Coordinates of C-alpha atoms and ligand atoms in Angstrom, one line a residue:
M1 CA 0.1 -0.2 0.0
P2 CA 1.8 3.7 -0.5
A3 CA 1.7 6.2 1.9
P4 CA -1.4 7.8 2.2
A5 CA -0.9 11.8 0.7
Q6 CA -0.1 14.3 3.3
V7 CA 0.5 17.3 2.2
L8 CA 1.2 20.0 4.5
S9 CA 1.8 23.9 4.2
F10 CA 5.7 24.6 4.3
E11 CA 5.2 26.0 7.9
A12 CA 3.8 22.3 9.0
A13 CA 6.2 20.5 7.5
R14 CA 8.7 22.5 9.3
H15 CA 7.3 22.6 12.5
T16 CA 6.8 18.3 12.3
V17 CA 10.1 18.0 11.7
E18 CA 11.4 20.4 14.6
E19 CA 9.3 18.2 17.0
H20 CA 10.4 15.2 15.9
S21 CA 14.5 17.1 15.7
A22 CA 13.9 17.2 19.9
Q23 CA 13.5 14.2 20.5
L24 CA 17.1 13.2 18.7
R25 CA 20.0 12.7 20.3
P26 CA 23.4 11.6 18.9
R27 CA 25.3 9.0 19.2
G28 CA 28.2 9.8 21.0
K29 CA 31.4 11.9 22.0
E30 CA 35.1 11.8 21.5
L31 CA 38.2 14.3 22.0
A32 CA 39.7 16.1 19.6
E33 CA 42.2 18.5 19.6
L34 CA 41.5 22.2 20.0
L35 CA 41.7 23.6 16.1
D36 CA 40.3 19.7 14.8
S37 CA 37.1 20.9 16.4
A38 CA 36.4 23.7 14.6
G39 CA 33.1 23.5 12.7
Q40 CA 32.3 20.7 15.1
V41 CA 29.5 20.9 18.0
L42 CA 30.8 21.0 21.7
A43 CA 30.2 17.9 23.8
E44 CA 30.8 19.4 27.3
V45 CA 31.3 22.5 29.7
V46 CA 34.1 24.7 29.3
T47 CA 34.3 26.7 32.8
A48 CA 36.8 30.0 33.7
D49 CA 39.6 28.0 35.8
R50 CA 40.5 31.9 36.0
N51 CA 39.1 34.7 36.4
F52 CA 38.8 37.2 33.7
P53 CA 40.1 39.4 33.5
P54 CA 43.0 37.4 35.6
F55 CA 43.7 41.5 36.8
P56 CA 42.2 44.8 37.1
R57 CA 42.3 45.2 33.1
A58 CA 43.4 48.9 31.4
T59 CA 41.8 49.4 28.3
R60 CA 43.7 52.3 27.0
D61 CA 47.2 53.5 26.9
G62 CA 47.4 56.3 29.4
Y63 CA 48.1 57.2 33.3
A64 CA 46.3 55.0 36.0
V65 CA 44.8 57.5 38.3
R66 CA 42.5 57.9 41.9
A67 CA 40.1 60.1 40.0
A68 CA 39.3 62.2 42.7
D69 CA 42.5 64.0 41.7
L70 CA 41.3 64.6 39.3
A71 CA 38.0 66.8 40.9
T72 CA 39.7 70.1 39.8
L73 CA 41.3 70.6 36.8
P74 CA 43.7 71.5 34.6
A75 CA 45.7 68.9 37.4
R76 CA 49.2 68.1 38.1
L77 CA 49.8 64.2 39.3
H78 CA 53.0 63.1 39.9
V79 CA 54.4 60.3 37.5
I80 CA 55.7 57.5 40.0
G81 CA 56.4 55.0 36.8
E82 CA 54.8 52.8 34.0
I83 CA 53.6 49.9 34.1
K84 CA 53.6 47.8 30.4
A85 CA 51.5 44.9 29.7
G86 CA 52.4 41.5 31.5
A87 CA 54.3 43.7 34.7
P88 CA 53.3 42.1 38.0
D89 CA 50.7 44.0 39.1
V90 CA 51.8 45.0 42.5
A91 CA 54.7 47.7 41.0
F92 CA 53.0 50.7 42.6
I93 CA 51.0 51.6 45.3
L94 CA 49.5 55.2 44.1
K95 CA 49.2 58.3 47.1
A96 CA 46.9 61.1 46.2
G97 CA 47.8 63.2 43.8
E98 CA 50.2 60.6 42.0
A99 CA 49.9 58.8 38.5
A100 CA 51.7 55.4 36.4
A101 CA 52.1 56.0 32.8
I102 CA 50.3 52.6 31.8
M103 CA 49.1 50.9 28.3
T104 CA 46.4 48.9 26.9
G105 CA 46.2 45.3 28.5
A106 CA 48.2 45.9 31.5
P107 CA 47.4 45.5 35.0
A108 CA 46.2 48.9 36.8
P109 CA 48.0 49.2 40.5
P110 CA 45.7 48.7 43.2
S111 CA 44.7 52.3 44.6
A112 CA 44.3 53.3 41.2
D113 CA 40.8 53.8 40.8
A114 CA 40.9 55.0 36.9
V115 CA 42.7 55.0 33.6
V116 CA 42.6 58.9 31.9
M117 CA 43.8 58.1 27.9
I118 CA 46.6 59.3 26.8
E119 CA 44.4 62.1 24.6
Y120 CA 44.0 64.1 27.5
T121 CA 47.0 64.6 29.0
S122 CA 51.0 66.3 28.0
R123 CA 53.7 65.1 30.3
N124 CA 57.2 67.5 31.5
G125 CA 59.6 65.5 32.8
D126 CA 57.6 63.6 35.6
Q127 CA 54.9 65.7 36.1
V128 CA 51.6 65.4 33.9
E129 CA 48.7 67.6 33.0
V130 CA 45.2 66.1 33.2
T131 CA 42.7 68.2 31.1
K132 CA 39.7 66.2 31.5
G133 CA 38.0 64.8 34.5
I134 CA 36.9 61.1 34.7
A135 CA 34.9 59.0 37.2
A136 CA 35.8 56.3 39.7
G137 CA 36.1 52.7 37.4
D138 CA 36.3 54.3 33.7
N139 CA 38.5 52.3 31.6
I140 CA 39.7 49.9 33.5
V141 CA 37.7 46.2 34.1
P142 CA 37.8 44.5 37.5
I143 CA 38.9 41.6 38.3
G144 CA 36.8 38.8 37.3
A145 CA 34.0 41.4 35.6
E146 CA 34.4 39.0 32.3
A147 CA 34.0 36.2 34.0
K148 CA 34.6 34.0 37.4
R149 CA 36.6 31.4 38.6
G150 CA 34.5 28.4 37.5
D151 CA 31.7 29.7 35.1
R152 CA 30.2 28.4 32.8
L153 CA 32.4 29.7 29.6
L154 CA 30.5 27.4 26.8
I155 CA 27.3 24.7 26.7
P156 CA 27.4 21.3 24.8
G157 CA 25.3 22.1 22.2
M158 CA 27.2 24.9 20.7
Q159 CA 28.9 24.3 17.1
L160 CA 32.6 25.3 17.9
D161 CA 33.0 29.1 15.4
H162 CA 36.5 31.1 15.5
A163 CA 34.7 33.0 18.6
A164 CA 34.3 29.9 21.2
I165 CA 38.0 28.2 20.0
A166 CA 39.1 31.8 21.2
V167 CA 37.4 31.3 24.7
A168 CA 38.4 27.5 24.7
A169 CA 41.6 29.0 23.9
S170 CA 41.4 31.0 26.5
A171 CA 40.5 28.6 29.3
G172 CA 43.8 26.7 28.4
K173 CA 41.4 23.6 27.1
S174 CA 43.3 21.8 24.1
H175 CA 41.6 19.3 23.6
L176 CA 37.2 19.7 23.5
L177 CA 35.3 16.4 24.3
V178 CA 32.7 17.1 20.7
Y179 CA 29.9 14.8 19.6
S180 CA 30.5 11.8 16.8
K181 CA 29.4 13.7 13.6
P182 CA 26.2 12.0 12.5
R183 CA 26.1 9.7 9.7
V184 CA 24.1 10.2 6.7
A185 CA 23.5 7.5 3.5
I186 CA 23.0 9.5 0.2
L187 CA 20.5 6.9 -2.1
S188 CA 19.8 8.7 -5.8
T189 CA 17.5 7.2 -7.5
G190 CA 16.7 7.3 -11.1
D191 CA 16.9 5.3 -14.7
E192 CA 18.5 7.6 -16.1
V193 CA 20.9 9.1 -13.3
V194 CA 24.9 8.0 -14.1
D195 CA 27.6 8.3 -11.8
I196 CA 30.4 11.5 -12.7
D197 CA 33.2 9.3 -13.7
V198 CA 30.9 7.3 -16.7
P199 CA 30.5 8.4 -19.8
P200 CA 26.5 9.4 -20.2
A201 CA 24.7 8.5 -23.1
P202 CA 22.5 11.1 -24.8
N203 CA 19.2 10.0 -22.6
Q204 CA 21.0 9.8 -19.3
I205 CA 22.1 12.9 -17.2
R206 CA 25.0 13.0 -14.2
N207 CA 24.6 12.4 -11.1
S208 CA 24.4 15.7 -9.3
N209 CA 22.6 15.5 -6.3
S210 CA 24.3 13.3 -4.1
Y211 CA 27.3 15.8 -4.7
S212 CA 25.5 18.5 -3.4
L213 CA 24.1 16.7 -0.5
A214 CA 27.2 15.5 0.2
V215 CA 28.6 19.0 0.7
Q216 CA 25.3 20.5 2.5
I217 CA 25.8 17.5 5.4
Q218 CA 29.6 18.2 5.6
M219 CA 28.1 21.9 6.0
A220 CA 25.5 20.8 8.8
G221 CA 28.1 19.0 11.2
G222 CA 27.3 15.6 9.2
E223 CA 28.8 12.7 7.7
P224 CA 28.4 11.0 4.0
L225 CA 27.9 8.2 2.6
L226 CA 27.3 8.2 -0.6
L227 CA 26.0 5.0 -1.9
P228 CA 25.1 3.2 -5.3
I229 CA 22.8 5.0 -7.8
A230 CA 19.3 3.1 -7.4
P231 CA 17.9 1.9 -10.4
D232 CA 13.7 2.6 -10.6
E233 CA 13.5 -1.0 -9.7
P234 CA 11.7 -2.2 -6.5
E235 CA 13.7 -5.4 -5.4
R236 CA 16.9 -3.3 -5.7
L237 CA 15.8 -0.2 -4.6
R238 CA 14.4 -1.5 -1.2
E239 CA 18.1 -3.4 -1.0
L240 CA 20.2 0.1 -0.9
I241 CA 17.0 1.7 1.5
A242 CA 18.4 -1.1 4.0
E243 CA 21.6 -0.5 3.1
G244 CA 20.5 3.3 4.2
L245 CA 19.2 2.8 7.1
E246 CA 22.1 1.3 9.0
A247 CA 23.3 4.7 8.9
D248 CA 21.7 7.7 11.0
L249 CA 19.7 9.4 8.6
L250 CA 18.8 8.1 4.9
L251 CA 18.5 10.7 2.7
L252 CA 16.6 9.3 -0.8
T253 CA 16.5 11.8 -4.0
G254 CA 14.2 10.8 -7.0
G255 CA 11.2 8.7 -7.4
V256 CA 8.5 11.0 -5.3
S257 CA 7.0 12.7 -7.7
M258 CA 3.4 10.5 -8.9
G259 CA 5.0 9.2 -11.9
K260 CA 4.4 5.8 -12.7
Y261 CA 8.4 5.2 -12.0
D262 CA 8.3 6.6 -8.9
L263 CA 8.6 4.1 -6.5
V264 CA 10.6 5.1 -3.5
E265 CA 7.7 5.6 -1.6
Q266 CA 6.1 2.3 -1.8
A267 CA 9.5 1.3 -1.6
L268 CA 9.3 2.6 2.4
S269 CA 6.2 1.6 3.0
E270 CA 7.2 -2.0 2.5
L271 CA 10.0 -1.7 4.8
Q272 CA 7.2 -0.6 7.5
A273 CA 7.7 2.7 7.0
E274 CA 5.3 5.9 9.2
F275 CA 5.3 8.9 7.6
F276 CA 4.6 12.4 8.5
F277 CA 4.5 13.9 5.4
T278 CA 4.4 13.7 1.3
G279 CA 4.1 16.8 0.4
A280 CA 4.2 20.6 1.3
K281 CA 3.1 23.5 -0.1
I282 CA 6.4 24.8 -1.8
Q283 CA 8.5 25.2 -5.0
P284 CA 10.8 23.8 -5.6
G285 CA 10.0 21.0 -3.9
R286 CA 6.7 19.6 -3.2
P287 CA 6.7 16.6 -3.5
V288 CA 9.2 16.0 -0.1
V289 CA 8.7 13.4 2.0
F290 CA 9.6 12.2 6.0
G291 CA 9.0 9.8 8.1
R292 CA 10.9 6.4 9.9
I293 CA 11.5 3.4 10.1
P294 CA 11.2 0.8 13.3
D295 CA 14.9 -0.4 13.9
G296 CA 14.5 -2.6 17.0
S297 CA 14.1 -0.7 19.6
V298 CA 14.5 3.2 18.1
H299 CA 13.8 4.6 14.6
K300 CA 15.3 5.2 11.7
Y301 CA 14.2 8.9 9.9
F302 CA 14.4 9.4 6.1
F303 CA 13.7 11.9 3.8
G304 CA 12.6 11.6 0.4
L305 CA 13.8 14.7 -1.1
P306 CA 12.5 15.4 -5.1
G307 CA 15.3 14.3 -7.4
N308 CA 15.1 18.2 -10.1
P309 CA 18.7 19.3 -8.1
V310 CA 17.5 23.0 -7.1
S311 CA 14.8 20.6 -5.2
T312 CA 17.1 18.7 -3.6
M313 CA 19.2 22.0 -2.3
V314 CA 15.7 23.8 -0.7
T315 CA 14.4 21.3 0.5
F316 CA 17.4 19.4 2.4
E317 CA 17.8 23.2 3.7
L318 CA 13.8 23.7 4.9
F319 CA 14.0 20.0 6.2
A320 CA 16.5 17.5 6.6
R321 CA 18.7 20.2 8.2
P322 CA 16.9 20.5 11.6
V323 CA 17.5 16.3 11.8
L324 CA 20.6 16.3 10.9
E325 CA 21.6 19.0 13.3
A326 CA 19.7 17.3 15.7
L327 CA 22.1 14.1 15.4
A328 CA 24.9 16.2 15.5
G329 CA 24.2 17.2 18.8
L330 CA 23.4 21.3 18.2
Q331 CA 20.7 23.4 20.2
P332 CA 17.4 23.6 17.6
R333 CA 17.7 27.1 15.9
K334 CA 15.2 28.2 14.2
L335 CA 14.5 29.1 10.7
V336 CA 15.4 33.2 10.2
F337 CA 14.2 34.7 7.4
L338 CA 16.2 37.7 6.6
H339 CA 14.7 41.6 4.2
A340 CA 16.1 43.0 1.5
K341 CA 15.1 45.4 -1.5
L342 CA 13.4 44.0 -4.2
K343 CA 15.8 45.5 -7.2
S344 CA 12.9 44.0 -10.5
E345 CA 9.7 42.8 -9.6
I346 CA 8.5 39.2 -9.3
R347 CA 4.9 37.9 -10.7
V348 CA 4.2 34.1 -10.3
K349 CA 1.2 31.8 -9.4
P350 CA -0.5 31.7 -6.0
G351 CA -0.9 29.0 -4.1
L352 CA 2.9 27.3 -2.9
K353 CA 5.8 29.6 -0.5
R354 CA 8.3 29.9 -3.1
F355 CA 12.0 29.9 -2.4
L356 CA 13.7 31.1 -5.3
P357 CA 17.3 31.2 -6.2
A358 CA 18.6 35.4 -6.2
V359 CA 21.4 37.3 -5.9
L360 CA 21.8 39.8 -3.0
S361 CA 23.6 42.7 -3.5
G362 CA 24.4 46.5 -2.9
E363 CA 26.6 47.8 -0.7
F364 CA 26.1 48.8 3.4
E365 CA 22.3 49.4 4.3
N366 CA 21.8 49.1 0.6
A367 CA 21.0 45.2 0.9
E368 CA 18.9 44.6 -2.6
V369 CA 17.7 40.8 -4.6
E370 CA 16.5 39.8 -7.9
L371 CA 15.8 37.0 -9.1
V372 CA 18.7 34.9 -11.0
R373 CA 17.0 34.0 -14.2
W374 CA 16.4 30.5 -14.8
Q375 CA 14.8 27.6 -16.7
G376 CA 13.1 25.6 -12.9
S377 CA 14.5 24.0 -10.7
G378 CA 16.4 21.4 -13.1
D379 CA 18.4 24.2 -13.2
I380 CA 22.1 24.0 -11.4
A381 CA 23.8 26.5 -13.3
A382 CA 21.4 29.4 -12.2
T383 CA 21.5 28.3 -8.9
A384 CA 25.0 28.0 -8.4
R385 CA 24.8 31.7 -9.6
A386 CA 22.7 32.8 -6.9
N387 CA 24.0 33.5 -2.8
C388 CA 20.6 33.3 -1.3
Y389 CA 16.3 32.3 -2.0
I390 CA 13.6 34.6 -2.3
V391 CA 10.7 33.6 -0.3
V392 CA 7.3 34.4 -2.1
P393 CA 4.1 34.3 0.0
S394 CA 2.0 31.8 -1.1
D395 CA -0.4 33.9 -1.4
R396 CA 1.5 37.0 -3.7
E397 CA 1.3 37.7 -7.3
H398 CA 2.9 40.5 -8.7
I399 CA 5.8 41.7 -5.9
A400 CA 6.8 45.9 -6.8
T401 CA 10.5 46.7 -7.5
G402 CA 11.3 48.4 -4.3
E403 CA 9.3 45.9 -2.0
W404 CA 11.1 44.6 1.1
V405 CA 10.7 41.1 0.4
S406 CA 12.2 38.2 2.3
I407 CA 15.1 35.7 2.0
L408 CA 16.7 33.0 3.1
M409 CA 20.4 32.5 3.0
S410 CA 22.0 29.4 1.0
Ligands
LIG501 P1 12.5 12.6 -10.3 O1 12.2 13.5 -8.5 O2 13.1 11.6 -9.9 O3 11.4 13.0 -10.6 O4 13.4 13.2 -10.7 C1 13.4 14.3 -11.7 C2 14.0 15.0 -12.3 O5 15.5 15.4 -11.0 C3 14.8 14.5 -13.6 O6 15.0 15.6 -14.6 C4 15.5 13.9 -13.1 O7 16.7 13.7 -14.6 C5 16.7 14.9 -12.4 N1 17.2 13.9 -11.0 C6 17.2 13.1 -10.4 N2 18.4 12.8 -9.9 C7 19.4 13.7 -10.2 C8 20.4 13.5 -9.3 N3 20.7 12.2 -8.8 N4 21.3 14.4 -10.1 C9 20.6 15.5 -11.0 N5 19.6 15.3 -11.0 C10 18.9 14.4 -11.2
LIG502 MG1 13.3 9.4 -11.2

C-alpha cells in the first residue's frame, strides 16, 4: 500500500520536522584537538579556570590615577613609574596626587581606580597635566568582571566557531569533547542517472544530487556516505534503502513524484515506514517526503527529496537540516528569514510558498535582491550564480520593485 498523501503547509511541515528533531540525540562523544574541533558541536561545559580578567585590566594607553585627584582641572600629578602589559600587578601603590603611565592590557595598580586616556594629558618630565575629569572605574575592567573562576563559558550544543575556539583557548583547553558526527546515507534514484566517472549516453544525466547533498551534510555537521545509484526497480531499491538505514539518517533523491516509476514511497512502505508528510506546499520541492522506519527499539528517520537538483538543495535546507543538526548535538535553532529590497518585480502563480534562487547585492545598508533567470528547478547553473533564495508568500502574485522581501541565505 502506498503512503496516504499528506501535503502540509510549509510552516506545518517545518514544525513537524522540528518536533521530531527535539527527540533526537547524538550518537556519542569524542575528544578532539582544539583546532580540529572547529565547526564541530561542543559536548562538554567549558568553565573559566581563573578570573577573566585575572587582574584589573587597563583598556586604554594613558595614566592610572585616583579619580578624586582630577576633581579640579587641569590637574597636575606626579608620575611615579610605568606599567606595561605583563608587568607584575602590584608594582606601585599610588598615593594622592600620583599617577603611573600605563599601557592597554596592563594591570592597574591596586590604589588606582581609573585610567585617563593619553589624549587628555601632556607630560613634562615626571609631571603630567590632565585636562579632562574621569569617574572611578573608567577604562579599567575589574578582576573577574567578564567571568569568575568556575563560571560556564561555553555549553554543550554550541557549534565551535572562531570565537568559541578563542574562549576555549583562553581557558587553557588544548582538547575539547565534541559530539560524534552523524553518518548520513545518500541514495540517488533514477534509471537516467549515471555516476560522474561514467560517460553519459545522450539520454542520461550525471548524478549531481549526491554531491550537492554531501556538501550540505558536511556543512551541517554530518558525515556523508554515498550509496550506489538506485535504478527505478523495486527490489534493488529496497536493498539499497536497507543499506542506507544502517546510517543515522537516510536521504533519498528522486522517485517521490506521482510518475509511474516513482517507487520510493512504495519501497519505504514495504519496510513499515511511518510517513509524517508526503508533500509540502512549496516550490521548488513540493513532493518532499518525511518519515521513519522502526529499527529495533528506536527509529531511523528518512527524507525522500525530489530529484530536481534545486528542489533537492532547497528541501535539504528547509527540512533535513534540523534533523541532521539534532543528531549532531546542536541546540535547535529556528529558521530566520532576513529582509532585502527587491531590485526587479516578481510575478508568480499563487498557491505555493516559493523559494526562488536570487542574488543579494548592494553595499552597507542598501541590501537589494533579484531573482536569477532560471529554467526551473532543474537549473543548477542558475542556482550556482545565486547566493540566497527569495521567499514568496503563497498568496502573492506580484511583488513590485522596491518592496521589502524575505530572503533565506543559502
Ligand atoms: P524525479 O524526482 O525522479 O522525478 O526526478 C526529477 C528530475 O531530477 C529528473 O529530470 C531527473 O533526471 C533529475 N534528477 C533525479 N536525480 C538526480 C540526480 N541524482 N542528479 C541530478 N539530477 C537528478
Ligand atoms: Mg526519477
